[in-house]
mmCIF file of C-alpha atoms in Angstrom:
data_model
loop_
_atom_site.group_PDB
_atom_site.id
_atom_site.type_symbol
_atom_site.label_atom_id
_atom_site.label_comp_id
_atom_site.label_asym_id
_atom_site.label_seq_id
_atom_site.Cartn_x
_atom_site.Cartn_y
_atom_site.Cartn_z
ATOM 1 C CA UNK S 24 -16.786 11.920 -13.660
ATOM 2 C CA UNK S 25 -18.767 14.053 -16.071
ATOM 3 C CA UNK S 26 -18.924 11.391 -18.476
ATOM 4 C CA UNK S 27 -20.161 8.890 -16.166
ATOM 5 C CA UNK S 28 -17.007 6.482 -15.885
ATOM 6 C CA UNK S 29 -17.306 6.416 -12.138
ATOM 7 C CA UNK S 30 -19.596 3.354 -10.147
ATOM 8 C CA UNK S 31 -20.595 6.550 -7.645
ATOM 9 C CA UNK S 32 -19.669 10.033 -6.247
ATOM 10 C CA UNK S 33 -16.048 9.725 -4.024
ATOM 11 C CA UNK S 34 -16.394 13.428 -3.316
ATOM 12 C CA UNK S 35 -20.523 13.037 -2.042
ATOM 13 C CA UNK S 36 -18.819 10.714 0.586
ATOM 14 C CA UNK S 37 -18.277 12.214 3.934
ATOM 15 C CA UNK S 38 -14.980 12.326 5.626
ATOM 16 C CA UNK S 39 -13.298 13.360 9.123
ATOM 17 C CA UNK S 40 -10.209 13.077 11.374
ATOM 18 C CA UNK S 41 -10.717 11.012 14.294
ATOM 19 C CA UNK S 42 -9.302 12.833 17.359
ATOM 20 C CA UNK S 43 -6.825 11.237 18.855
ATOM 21 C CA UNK S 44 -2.698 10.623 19.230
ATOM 22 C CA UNK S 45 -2.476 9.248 15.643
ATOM 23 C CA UNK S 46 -5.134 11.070 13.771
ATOM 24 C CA UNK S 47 -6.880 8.125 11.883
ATOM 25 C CA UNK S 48 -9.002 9.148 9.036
ATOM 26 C CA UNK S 49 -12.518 8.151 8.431
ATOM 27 C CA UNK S 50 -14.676 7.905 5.344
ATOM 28 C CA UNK S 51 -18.347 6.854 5.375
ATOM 29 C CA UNK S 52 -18.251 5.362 2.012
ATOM 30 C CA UNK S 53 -21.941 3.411 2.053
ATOM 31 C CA UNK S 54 -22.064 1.830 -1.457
ATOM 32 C CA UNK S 55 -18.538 1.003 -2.071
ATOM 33 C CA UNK S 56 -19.018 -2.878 -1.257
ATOM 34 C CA UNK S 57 -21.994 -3.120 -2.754
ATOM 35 C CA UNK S 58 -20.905 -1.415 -6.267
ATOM 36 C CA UNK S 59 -17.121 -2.941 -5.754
ATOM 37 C CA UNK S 60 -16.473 -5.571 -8.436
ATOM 38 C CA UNK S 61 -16.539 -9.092 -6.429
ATOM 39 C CA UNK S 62 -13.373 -10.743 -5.617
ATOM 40 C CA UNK S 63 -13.205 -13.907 -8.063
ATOM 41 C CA UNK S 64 -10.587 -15.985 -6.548
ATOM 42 C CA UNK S 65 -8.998 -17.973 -3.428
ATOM 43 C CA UNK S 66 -7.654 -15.947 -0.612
ATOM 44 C CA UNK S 67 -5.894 -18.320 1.074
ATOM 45 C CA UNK S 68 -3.070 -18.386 -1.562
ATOM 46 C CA UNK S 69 -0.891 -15.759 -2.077
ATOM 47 C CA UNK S 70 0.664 -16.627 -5.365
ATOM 48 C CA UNK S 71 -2.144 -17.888 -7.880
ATOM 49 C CA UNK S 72 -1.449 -18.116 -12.084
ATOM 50 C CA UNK S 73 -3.234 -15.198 -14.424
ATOM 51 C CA UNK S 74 -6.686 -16.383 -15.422
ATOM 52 C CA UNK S 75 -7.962 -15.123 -18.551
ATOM 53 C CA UNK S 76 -11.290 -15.868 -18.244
ATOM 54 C CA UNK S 77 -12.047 -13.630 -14.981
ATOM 55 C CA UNK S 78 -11.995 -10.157 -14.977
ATOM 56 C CA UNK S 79 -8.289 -8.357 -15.734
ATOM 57 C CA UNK S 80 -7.171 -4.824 -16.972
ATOM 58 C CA UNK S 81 -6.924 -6.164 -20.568
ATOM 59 C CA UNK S 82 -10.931 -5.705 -20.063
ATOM 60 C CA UNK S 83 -10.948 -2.397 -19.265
ATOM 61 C CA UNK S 84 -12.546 0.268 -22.034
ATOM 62 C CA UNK S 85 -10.173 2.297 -23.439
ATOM 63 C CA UNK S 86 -11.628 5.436 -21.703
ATOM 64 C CA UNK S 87 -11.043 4.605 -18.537
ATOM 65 C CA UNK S 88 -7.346 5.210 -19.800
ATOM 66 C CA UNK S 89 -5.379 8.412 -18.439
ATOM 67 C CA UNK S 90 -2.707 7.982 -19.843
ATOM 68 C CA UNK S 91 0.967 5.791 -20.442
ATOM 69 C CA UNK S 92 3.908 5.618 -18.243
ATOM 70 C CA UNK S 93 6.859 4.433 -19.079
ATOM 71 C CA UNK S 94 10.911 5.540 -18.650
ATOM 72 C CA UNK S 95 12.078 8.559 -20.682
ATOM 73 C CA UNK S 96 15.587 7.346 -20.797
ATOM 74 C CA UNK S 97 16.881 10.525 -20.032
ATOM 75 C CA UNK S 98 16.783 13.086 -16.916
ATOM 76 C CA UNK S 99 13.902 15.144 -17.953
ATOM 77 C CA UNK S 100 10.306 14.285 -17.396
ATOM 78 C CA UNK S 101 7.824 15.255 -20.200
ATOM 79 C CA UNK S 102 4.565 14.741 -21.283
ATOM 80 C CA UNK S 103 3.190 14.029 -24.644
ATOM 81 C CA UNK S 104 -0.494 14.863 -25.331
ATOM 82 C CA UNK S 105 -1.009 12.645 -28.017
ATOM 83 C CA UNK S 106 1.530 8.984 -28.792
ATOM 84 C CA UNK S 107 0.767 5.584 -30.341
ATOM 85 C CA UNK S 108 1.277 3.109 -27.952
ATOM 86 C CA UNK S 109 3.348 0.665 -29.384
ATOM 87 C CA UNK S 110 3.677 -3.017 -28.334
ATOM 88 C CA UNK S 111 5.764 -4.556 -30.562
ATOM 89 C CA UNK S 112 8.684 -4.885 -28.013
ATOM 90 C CA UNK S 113 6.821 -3.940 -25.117
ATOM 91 C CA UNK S 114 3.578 -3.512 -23.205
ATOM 92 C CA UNK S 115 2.822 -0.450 -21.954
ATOM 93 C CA UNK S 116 2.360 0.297 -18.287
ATOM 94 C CA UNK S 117 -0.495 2.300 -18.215
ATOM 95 C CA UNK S 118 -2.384 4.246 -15.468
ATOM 96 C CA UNK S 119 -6.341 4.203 -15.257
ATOM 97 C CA UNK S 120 -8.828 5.340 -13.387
ATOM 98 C CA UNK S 121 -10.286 3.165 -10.718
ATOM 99 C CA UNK S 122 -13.903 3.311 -10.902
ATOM 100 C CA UNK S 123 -14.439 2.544 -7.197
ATOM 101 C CA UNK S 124 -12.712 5.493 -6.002
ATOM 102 C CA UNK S 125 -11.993 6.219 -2.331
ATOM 103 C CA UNK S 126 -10.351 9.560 -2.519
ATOM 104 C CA UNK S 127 -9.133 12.400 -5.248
ATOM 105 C CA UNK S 128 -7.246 11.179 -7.958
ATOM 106 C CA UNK S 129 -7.797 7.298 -7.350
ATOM 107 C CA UNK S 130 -6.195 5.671 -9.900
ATOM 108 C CA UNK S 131 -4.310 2.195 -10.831
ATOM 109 C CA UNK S 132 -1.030 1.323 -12.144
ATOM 110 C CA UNK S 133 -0.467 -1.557 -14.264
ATOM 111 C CA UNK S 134 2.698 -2.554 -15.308
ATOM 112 C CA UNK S 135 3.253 -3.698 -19.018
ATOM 113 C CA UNK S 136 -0.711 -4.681 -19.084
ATOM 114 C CA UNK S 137 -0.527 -6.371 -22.330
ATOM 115 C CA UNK S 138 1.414 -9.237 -20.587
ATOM 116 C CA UNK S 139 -1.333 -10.432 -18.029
ATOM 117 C CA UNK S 140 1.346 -10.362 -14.912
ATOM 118 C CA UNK S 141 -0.757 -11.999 -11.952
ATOM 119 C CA UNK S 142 -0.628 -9.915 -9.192
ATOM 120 C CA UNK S 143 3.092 -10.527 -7.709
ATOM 121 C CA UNK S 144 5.794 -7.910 -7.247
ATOM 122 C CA UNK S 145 9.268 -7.887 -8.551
ATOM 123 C CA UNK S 146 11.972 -5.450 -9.080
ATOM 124 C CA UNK S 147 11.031 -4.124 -12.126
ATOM 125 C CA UNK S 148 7.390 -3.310 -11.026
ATOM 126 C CA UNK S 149 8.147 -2.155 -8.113
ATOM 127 C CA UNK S 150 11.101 0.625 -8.954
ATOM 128 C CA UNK S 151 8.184 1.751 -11.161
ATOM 129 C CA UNK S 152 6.031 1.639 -8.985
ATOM 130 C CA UNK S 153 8.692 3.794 -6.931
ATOM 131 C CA UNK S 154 9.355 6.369 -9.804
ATOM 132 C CA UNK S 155 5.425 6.882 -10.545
ATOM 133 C CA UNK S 156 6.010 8.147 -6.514
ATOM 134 C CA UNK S 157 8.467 10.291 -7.202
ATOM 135 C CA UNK S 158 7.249 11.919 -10.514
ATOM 136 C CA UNK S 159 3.719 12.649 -8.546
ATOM 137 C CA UNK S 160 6.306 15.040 -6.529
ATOM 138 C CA UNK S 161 3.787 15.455 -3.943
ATOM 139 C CA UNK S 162 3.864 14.450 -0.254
ATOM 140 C CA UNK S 163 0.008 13.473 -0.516
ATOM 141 C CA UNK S 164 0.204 11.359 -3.502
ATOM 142 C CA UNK S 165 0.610 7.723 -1.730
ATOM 143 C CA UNK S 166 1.050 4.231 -3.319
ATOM 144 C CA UNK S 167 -0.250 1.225 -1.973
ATOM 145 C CA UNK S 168 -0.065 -2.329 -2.952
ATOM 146 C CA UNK S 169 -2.314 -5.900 -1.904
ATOM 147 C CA UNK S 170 -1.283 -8.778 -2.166
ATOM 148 C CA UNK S 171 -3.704 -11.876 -2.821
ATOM 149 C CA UNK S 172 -4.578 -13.091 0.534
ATOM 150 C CA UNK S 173 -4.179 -9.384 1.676
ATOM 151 C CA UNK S 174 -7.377 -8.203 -0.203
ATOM 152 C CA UNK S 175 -6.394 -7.772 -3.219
ATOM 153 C CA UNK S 176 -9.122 -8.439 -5.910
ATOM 154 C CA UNK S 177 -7.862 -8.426 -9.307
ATOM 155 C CA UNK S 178 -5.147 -10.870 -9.817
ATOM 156 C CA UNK S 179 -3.816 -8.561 -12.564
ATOM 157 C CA UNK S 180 -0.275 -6.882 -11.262
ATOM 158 C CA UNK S 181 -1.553 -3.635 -9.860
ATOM 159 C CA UNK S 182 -0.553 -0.402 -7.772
ATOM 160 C CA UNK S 183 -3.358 2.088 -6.604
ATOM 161 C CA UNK S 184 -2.987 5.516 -5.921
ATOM 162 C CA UNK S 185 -4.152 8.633 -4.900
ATOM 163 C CA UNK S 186 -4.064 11.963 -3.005
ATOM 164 C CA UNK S 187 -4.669 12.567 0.576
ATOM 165 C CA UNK S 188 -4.768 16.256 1.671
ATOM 166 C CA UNK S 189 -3.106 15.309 5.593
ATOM 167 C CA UNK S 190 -0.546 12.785 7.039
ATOM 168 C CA UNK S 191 -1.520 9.167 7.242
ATOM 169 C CA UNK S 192 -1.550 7.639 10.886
ATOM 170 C CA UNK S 193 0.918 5.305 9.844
ATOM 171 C CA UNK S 194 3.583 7.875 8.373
ATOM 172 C CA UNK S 195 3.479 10.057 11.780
ATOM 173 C CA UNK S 196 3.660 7.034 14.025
ATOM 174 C CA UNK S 197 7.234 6.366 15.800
ATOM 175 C CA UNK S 198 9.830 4.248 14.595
ATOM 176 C CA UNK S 199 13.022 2.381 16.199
ATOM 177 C CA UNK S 200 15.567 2.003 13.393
ATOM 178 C CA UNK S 201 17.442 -1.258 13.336
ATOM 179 C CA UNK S 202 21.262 -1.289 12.963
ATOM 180 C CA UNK S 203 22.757 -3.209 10.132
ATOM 181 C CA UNK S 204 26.504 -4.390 9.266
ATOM 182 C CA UNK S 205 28.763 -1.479 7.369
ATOM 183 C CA UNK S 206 28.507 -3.928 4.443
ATOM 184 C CA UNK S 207 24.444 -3.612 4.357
ATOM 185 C CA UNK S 208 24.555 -0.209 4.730
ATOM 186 C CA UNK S 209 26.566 0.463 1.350
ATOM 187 C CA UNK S 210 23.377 1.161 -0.973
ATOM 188 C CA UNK S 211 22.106 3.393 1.510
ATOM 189 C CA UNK S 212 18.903 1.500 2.439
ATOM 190 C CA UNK S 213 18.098 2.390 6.078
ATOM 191 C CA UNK S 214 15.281 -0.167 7.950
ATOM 192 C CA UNK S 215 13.058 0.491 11.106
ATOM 193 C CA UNK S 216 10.596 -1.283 12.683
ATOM 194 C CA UNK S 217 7.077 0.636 13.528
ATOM 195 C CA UNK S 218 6.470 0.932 17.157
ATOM 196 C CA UNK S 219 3.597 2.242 19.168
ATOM 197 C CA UNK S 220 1.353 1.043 16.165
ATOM 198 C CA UNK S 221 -1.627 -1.489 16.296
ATOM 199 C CA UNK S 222 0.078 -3.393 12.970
ATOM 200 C CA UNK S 223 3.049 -4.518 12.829
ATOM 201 C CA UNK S 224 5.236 -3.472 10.555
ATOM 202 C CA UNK S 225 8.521 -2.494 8.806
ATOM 203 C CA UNK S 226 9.934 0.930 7.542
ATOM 204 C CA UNK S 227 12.466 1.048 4.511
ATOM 205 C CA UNK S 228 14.162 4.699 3.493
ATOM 206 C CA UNK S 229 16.653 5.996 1.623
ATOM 207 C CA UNK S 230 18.671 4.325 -0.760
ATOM 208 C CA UNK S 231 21.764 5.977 -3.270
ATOM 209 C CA UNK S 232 19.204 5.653 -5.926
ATOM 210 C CA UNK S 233 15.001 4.370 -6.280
ATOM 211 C CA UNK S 234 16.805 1.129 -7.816
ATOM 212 C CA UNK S 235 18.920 0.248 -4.670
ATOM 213 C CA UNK S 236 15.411 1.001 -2.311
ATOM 214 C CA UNK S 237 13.424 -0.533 -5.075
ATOM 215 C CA UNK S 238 15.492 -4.142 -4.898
ATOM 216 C CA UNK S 239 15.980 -4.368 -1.375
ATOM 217 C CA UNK S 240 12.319 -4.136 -0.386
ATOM 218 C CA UNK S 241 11.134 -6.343 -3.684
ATOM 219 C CA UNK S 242 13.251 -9.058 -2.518
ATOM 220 C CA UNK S 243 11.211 -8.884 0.996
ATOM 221 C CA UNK S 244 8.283 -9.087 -0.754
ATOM 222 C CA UNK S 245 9.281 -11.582 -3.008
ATOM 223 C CA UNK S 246 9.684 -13.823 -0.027
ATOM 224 C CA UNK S 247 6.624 -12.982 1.386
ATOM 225 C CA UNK S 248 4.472 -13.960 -1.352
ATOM 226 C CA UNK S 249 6.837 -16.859 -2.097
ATOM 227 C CA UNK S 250 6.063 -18.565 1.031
ATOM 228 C CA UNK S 251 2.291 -17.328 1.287
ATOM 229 C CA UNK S 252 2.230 -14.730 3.477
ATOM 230 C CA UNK S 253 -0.234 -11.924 2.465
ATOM 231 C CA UNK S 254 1.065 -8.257 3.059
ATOM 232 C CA UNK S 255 0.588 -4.582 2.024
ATOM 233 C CA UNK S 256 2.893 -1.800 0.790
ATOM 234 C CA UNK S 257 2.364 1.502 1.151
ATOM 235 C CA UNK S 258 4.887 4.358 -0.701
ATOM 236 C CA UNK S 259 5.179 7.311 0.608
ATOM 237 C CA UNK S 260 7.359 10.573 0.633
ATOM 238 C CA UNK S 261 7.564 10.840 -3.048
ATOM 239 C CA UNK S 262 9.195 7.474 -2.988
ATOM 240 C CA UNK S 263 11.760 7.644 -0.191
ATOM 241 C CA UNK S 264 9.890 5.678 2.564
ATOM 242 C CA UNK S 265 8.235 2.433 2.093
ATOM 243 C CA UNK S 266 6.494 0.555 4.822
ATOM 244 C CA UNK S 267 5.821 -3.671 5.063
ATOM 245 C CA UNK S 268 3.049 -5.021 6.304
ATOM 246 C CA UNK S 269 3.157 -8.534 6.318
ATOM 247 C CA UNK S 270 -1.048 -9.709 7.520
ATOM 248 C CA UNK S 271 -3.212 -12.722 8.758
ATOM 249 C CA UNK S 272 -6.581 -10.933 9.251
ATOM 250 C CA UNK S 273 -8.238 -13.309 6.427
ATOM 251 C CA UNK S 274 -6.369 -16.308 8.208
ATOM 252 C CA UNK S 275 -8.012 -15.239 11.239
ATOM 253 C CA UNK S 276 -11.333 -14.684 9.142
ATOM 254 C CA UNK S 277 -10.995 -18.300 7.829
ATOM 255 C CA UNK S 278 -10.354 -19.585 11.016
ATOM 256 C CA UNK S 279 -13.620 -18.176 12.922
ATOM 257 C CA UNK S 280 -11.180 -15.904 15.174
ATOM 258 C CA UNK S 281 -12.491 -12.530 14.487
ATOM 259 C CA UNK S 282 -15.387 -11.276 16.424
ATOM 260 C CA UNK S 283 -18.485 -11.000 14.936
ATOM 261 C CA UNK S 284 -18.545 -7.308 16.096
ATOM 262 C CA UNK S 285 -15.634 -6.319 13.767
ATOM 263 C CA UNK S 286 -16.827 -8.990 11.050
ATOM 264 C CA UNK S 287 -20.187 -6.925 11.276
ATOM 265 C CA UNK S 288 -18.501 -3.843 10.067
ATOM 266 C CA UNK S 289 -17.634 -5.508 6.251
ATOM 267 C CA UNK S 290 -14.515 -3.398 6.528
ATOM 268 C CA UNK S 291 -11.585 -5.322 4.853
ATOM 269 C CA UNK S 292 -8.197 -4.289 5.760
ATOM 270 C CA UNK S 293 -6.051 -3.474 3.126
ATOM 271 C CA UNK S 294 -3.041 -0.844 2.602
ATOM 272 C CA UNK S 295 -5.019 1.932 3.284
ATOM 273 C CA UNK S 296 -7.076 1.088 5.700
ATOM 274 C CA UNK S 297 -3.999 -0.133 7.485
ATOM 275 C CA UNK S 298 -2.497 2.729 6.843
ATOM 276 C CA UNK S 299 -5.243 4.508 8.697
ATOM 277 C CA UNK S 300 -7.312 5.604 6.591
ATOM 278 C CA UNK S 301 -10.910 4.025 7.470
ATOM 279 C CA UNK S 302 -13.085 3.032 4.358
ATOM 280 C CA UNK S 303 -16.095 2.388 6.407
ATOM 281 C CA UNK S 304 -19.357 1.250 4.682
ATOM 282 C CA UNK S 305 -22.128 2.004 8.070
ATOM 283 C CA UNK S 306 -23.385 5.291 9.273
ATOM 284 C CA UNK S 307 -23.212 4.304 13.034
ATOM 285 C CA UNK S 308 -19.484 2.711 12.409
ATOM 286 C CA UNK S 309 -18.544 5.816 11.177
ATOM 287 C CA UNK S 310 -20.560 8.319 13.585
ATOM 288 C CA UNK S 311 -18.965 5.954 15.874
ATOM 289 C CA UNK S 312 -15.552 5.992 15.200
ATOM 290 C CA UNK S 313 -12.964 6.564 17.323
ATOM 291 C CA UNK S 314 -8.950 5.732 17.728
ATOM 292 C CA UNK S 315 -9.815 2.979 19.860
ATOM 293 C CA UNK S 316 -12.487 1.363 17.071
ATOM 294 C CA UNK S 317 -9.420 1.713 14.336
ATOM 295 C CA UNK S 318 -6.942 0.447 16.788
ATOM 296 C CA UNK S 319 -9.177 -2.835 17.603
ATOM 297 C CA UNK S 320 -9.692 -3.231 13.984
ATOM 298 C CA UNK S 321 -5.951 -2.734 12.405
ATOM 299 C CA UNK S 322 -5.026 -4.890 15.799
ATOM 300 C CA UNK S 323 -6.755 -8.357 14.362
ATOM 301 C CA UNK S 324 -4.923 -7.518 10.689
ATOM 302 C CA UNK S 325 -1.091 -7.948 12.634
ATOM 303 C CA UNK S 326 1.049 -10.934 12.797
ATOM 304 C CA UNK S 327 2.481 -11.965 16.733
ATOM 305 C CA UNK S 328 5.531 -10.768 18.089
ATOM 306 C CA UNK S 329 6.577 -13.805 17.603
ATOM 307 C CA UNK S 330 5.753 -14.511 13.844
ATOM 308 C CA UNK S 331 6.651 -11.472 13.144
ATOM 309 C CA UNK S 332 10.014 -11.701 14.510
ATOM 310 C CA UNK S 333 10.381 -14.879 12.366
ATOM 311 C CA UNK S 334 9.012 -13.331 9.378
ATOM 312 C CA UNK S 335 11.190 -10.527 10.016
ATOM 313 C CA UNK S 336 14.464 -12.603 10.232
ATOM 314 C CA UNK S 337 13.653 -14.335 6.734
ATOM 315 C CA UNK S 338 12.738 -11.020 5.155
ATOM 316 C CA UNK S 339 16.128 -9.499 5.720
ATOM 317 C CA UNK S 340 18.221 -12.875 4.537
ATOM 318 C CA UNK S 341 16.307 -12.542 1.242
ATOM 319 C CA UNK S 342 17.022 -8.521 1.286
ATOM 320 C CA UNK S 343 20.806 -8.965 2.223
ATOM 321 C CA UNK S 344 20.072 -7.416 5.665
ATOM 322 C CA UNK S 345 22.740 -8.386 8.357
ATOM 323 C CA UNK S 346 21.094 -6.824 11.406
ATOM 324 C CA UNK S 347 23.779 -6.202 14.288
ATOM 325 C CA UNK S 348 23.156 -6.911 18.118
ATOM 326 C CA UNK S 349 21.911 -3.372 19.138
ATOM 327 C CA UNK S 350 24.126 -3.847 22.401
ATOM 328 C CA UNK S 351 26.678 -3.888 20.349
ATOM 329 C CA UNK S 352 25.930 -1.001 18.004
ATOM 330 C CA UNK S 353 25.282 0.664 21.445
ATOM 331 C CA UNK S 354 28.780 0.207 22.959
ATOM 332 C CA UNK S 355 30.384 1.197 19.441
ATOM 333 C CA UNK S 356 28.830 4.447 18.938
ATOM 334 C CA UNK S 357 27.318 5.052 22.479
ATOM 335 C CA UNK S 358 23.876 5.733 21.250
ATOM 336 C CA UNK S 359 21.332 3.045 20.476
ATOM 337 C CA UNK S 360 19.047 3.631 17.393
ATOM 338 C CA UNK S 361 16.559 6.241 18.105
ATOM 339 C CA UNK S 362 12.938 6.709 17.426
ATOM 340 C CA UNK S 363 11.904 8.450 14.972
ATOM 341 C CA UNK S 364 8.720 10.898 15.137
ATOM 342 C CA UNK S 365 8.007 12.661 11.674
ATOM 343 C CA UNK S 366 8.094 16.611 10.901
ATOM 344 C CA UNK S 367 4.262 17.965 10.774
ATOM 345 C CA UNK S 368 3.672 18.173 6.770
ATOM 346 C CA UNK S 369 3.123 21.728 5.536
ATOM 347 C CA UNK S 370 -0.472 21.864 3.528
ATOM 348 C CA UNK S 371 0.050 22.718 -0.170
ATOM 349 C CA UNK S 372 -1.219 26.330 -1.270
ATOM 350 C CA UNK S 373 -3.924 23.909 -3.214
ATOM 351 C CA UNK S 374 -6.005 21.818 -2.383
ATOM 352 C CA UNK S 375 -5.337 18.066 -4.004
ATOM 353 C CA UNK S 376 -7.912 16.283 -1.832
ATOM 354 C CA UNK S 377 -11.005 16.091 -0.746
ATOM 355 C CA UNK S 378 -12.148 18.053 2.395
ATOM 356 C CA UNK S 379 -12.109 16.870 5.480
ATOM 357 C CA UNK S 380 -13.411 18.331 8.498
ATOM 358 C CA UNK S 381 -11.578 18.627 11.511
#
């Protein structure tokens, strides 16, 4: 920040906690759209090839650089003040700052950068993208992930990240697990679906190791993207819960479906604001604000019932999900799956965030 590698001043930007069930989060972030480097491709298409003559993290200046992340091959974690990076056999991942900034710590990952991956996830992305989680070892350090079509606007493969000092909506809201065959269940992957949320969505936990969490909810995405359907990802819990958002809010956009009273608001909802936390780029929107403003908004961004049902049904053939009838699972056990409501988060001793009011 000193040094001037920042478009503007996250921590200058106001922020507060809506009252309210969930607790939505709102930031007043005024320039952000207009200092925000323009999206330069389609958005109707979810999978689109690398394009080396539009902006990509090749271009970035070597200061915006924080630092290399890659596997130690061993148990420990360490860090090395000063390495060559050496690409002979291998790009580096690297993380970076992100110059538009929307909280403490906002930063990118980019997996093996040297190779000019369009954005698109796949295993071996994402189970990094799952141990950067983990290695962060905080319960405020989140990862989140666009899609194209989902408001992404780099296509250069990408993770953000960053620290939040309270609870996102989205991680406190209920669940209802879904019951899967004894054969699914071996890699220790558990799946719910969000309920009592105003998106849509699905919750993936556990797992024997990152890898098994990592492939099951890659190959979701990997059909998601496959047959052009935008979605979000956020990673939370140090890497033990994942949540799925698959999205039509620019469909609806393109279509003329969206009112022109949330189309006013230039608020595009992506993982976090989906999430709940409310980038929000007017003074009277945010002044405004109010769970029933964030609900109205995140409500446009969700798929049907219905779709999502069907997207739902594809997602877990491509993850080797056999869901069981829950009457079923219900006379076998004599419990059906439960909803889950989260533990309150203790606050860390420090703060890792920036303030915001009550």
């Amino acid at each position: 920040m000193t040094r001037g590698l920042f478009r503007y001043d996250v921590t200058a930007c106001e922020t507060k906690v809506i009252p309210g069930n969930l607790g939505f989060v709102a930031q007043l972030n005024e320039g952000r759209h207009l200092k925000k480097r323009p999206t330069e491709f389609r958005v109707d298409r979810v999978l689109q090839p690398f394009d080396p003559a539009k902006f990509n993290f090749t271009k970035v200046g070597q200061e915006e650089v924080l630092f290399q992340f890659e596997n130690s091959g061993g148990d420990d974690s360490y860090f090395l003040n000063n390495a060559p990076i050496i690409a002979v056999d291998r790009a580096p991942n690297v993380i970076a700052i992100n110059v538009s900034p929307i909280e403490y710590g906002h930063v990118l990952l980019i997996p093996r950068v040297l190779d000019r991956l369009p954005q698109r996830i796949d295993p071996e992305s994402f189970l990094l993208a799952l141990q950067m989680a983990a290695e962060g070892g905080s319960p405020y350090f989140r990862l989140g992930y666009n899609s194209l079509g989902a408001f992404a606007t780099i296509n250069h493969l990408h993770f953000q990240a960053y620290y939040l000092s309270v609870p996102f909506p989205v991680e406190k809201a209920a669940t209802h697990k879904i019951p899967l065959s004894e054969d699914t269940k071996k890699n220790g992957v558990t799946v719910s679906k969000l309920i009592n949320y105003p998106v849509r969505g699905l919750v993936f936990e556990g797992g024997n190791t990152l890898d098994d969490l990592a492939t099951v909810v890659s190959n979701a995405c990997i059909w998601l993207q496959d047959n052009n359907v935008p979605y979000n990802v956020l990673i939370s819990d140090c890497g033990k819960r994942v949540f799925l958002f698959p999205q039509c809010y620019a469909e609806k956009q393109a279509l003329g479906e969206v009112s022109q009273e949330l189309l006013d608001t230039q608020v595009n909802p992506a993982v976090w604001e989906i999430s709940g936390h409310m980038v929000l780029k007017r003074r009277m929107d945010y002044e405004e604000a109010s769970e029933t403003s964030a609900w109205k908004l995140l409500a446009e961004v969700s798929l049907s019932e219905e779709r999502f049902e069907e997207v739902k049904a594809y997602i877990f053939s491509a993850a080797g999900l056999v869901q069981y009838d829950e009457e079923e699972e219900e006379a076998s056990d004599g419990e059906g799956p439960t909803a889950y409501v989260p533990v309150k988060v203790t606050p860390l001793p420090v703060a890792e965030g920036c303030l915001v009011l009550p």
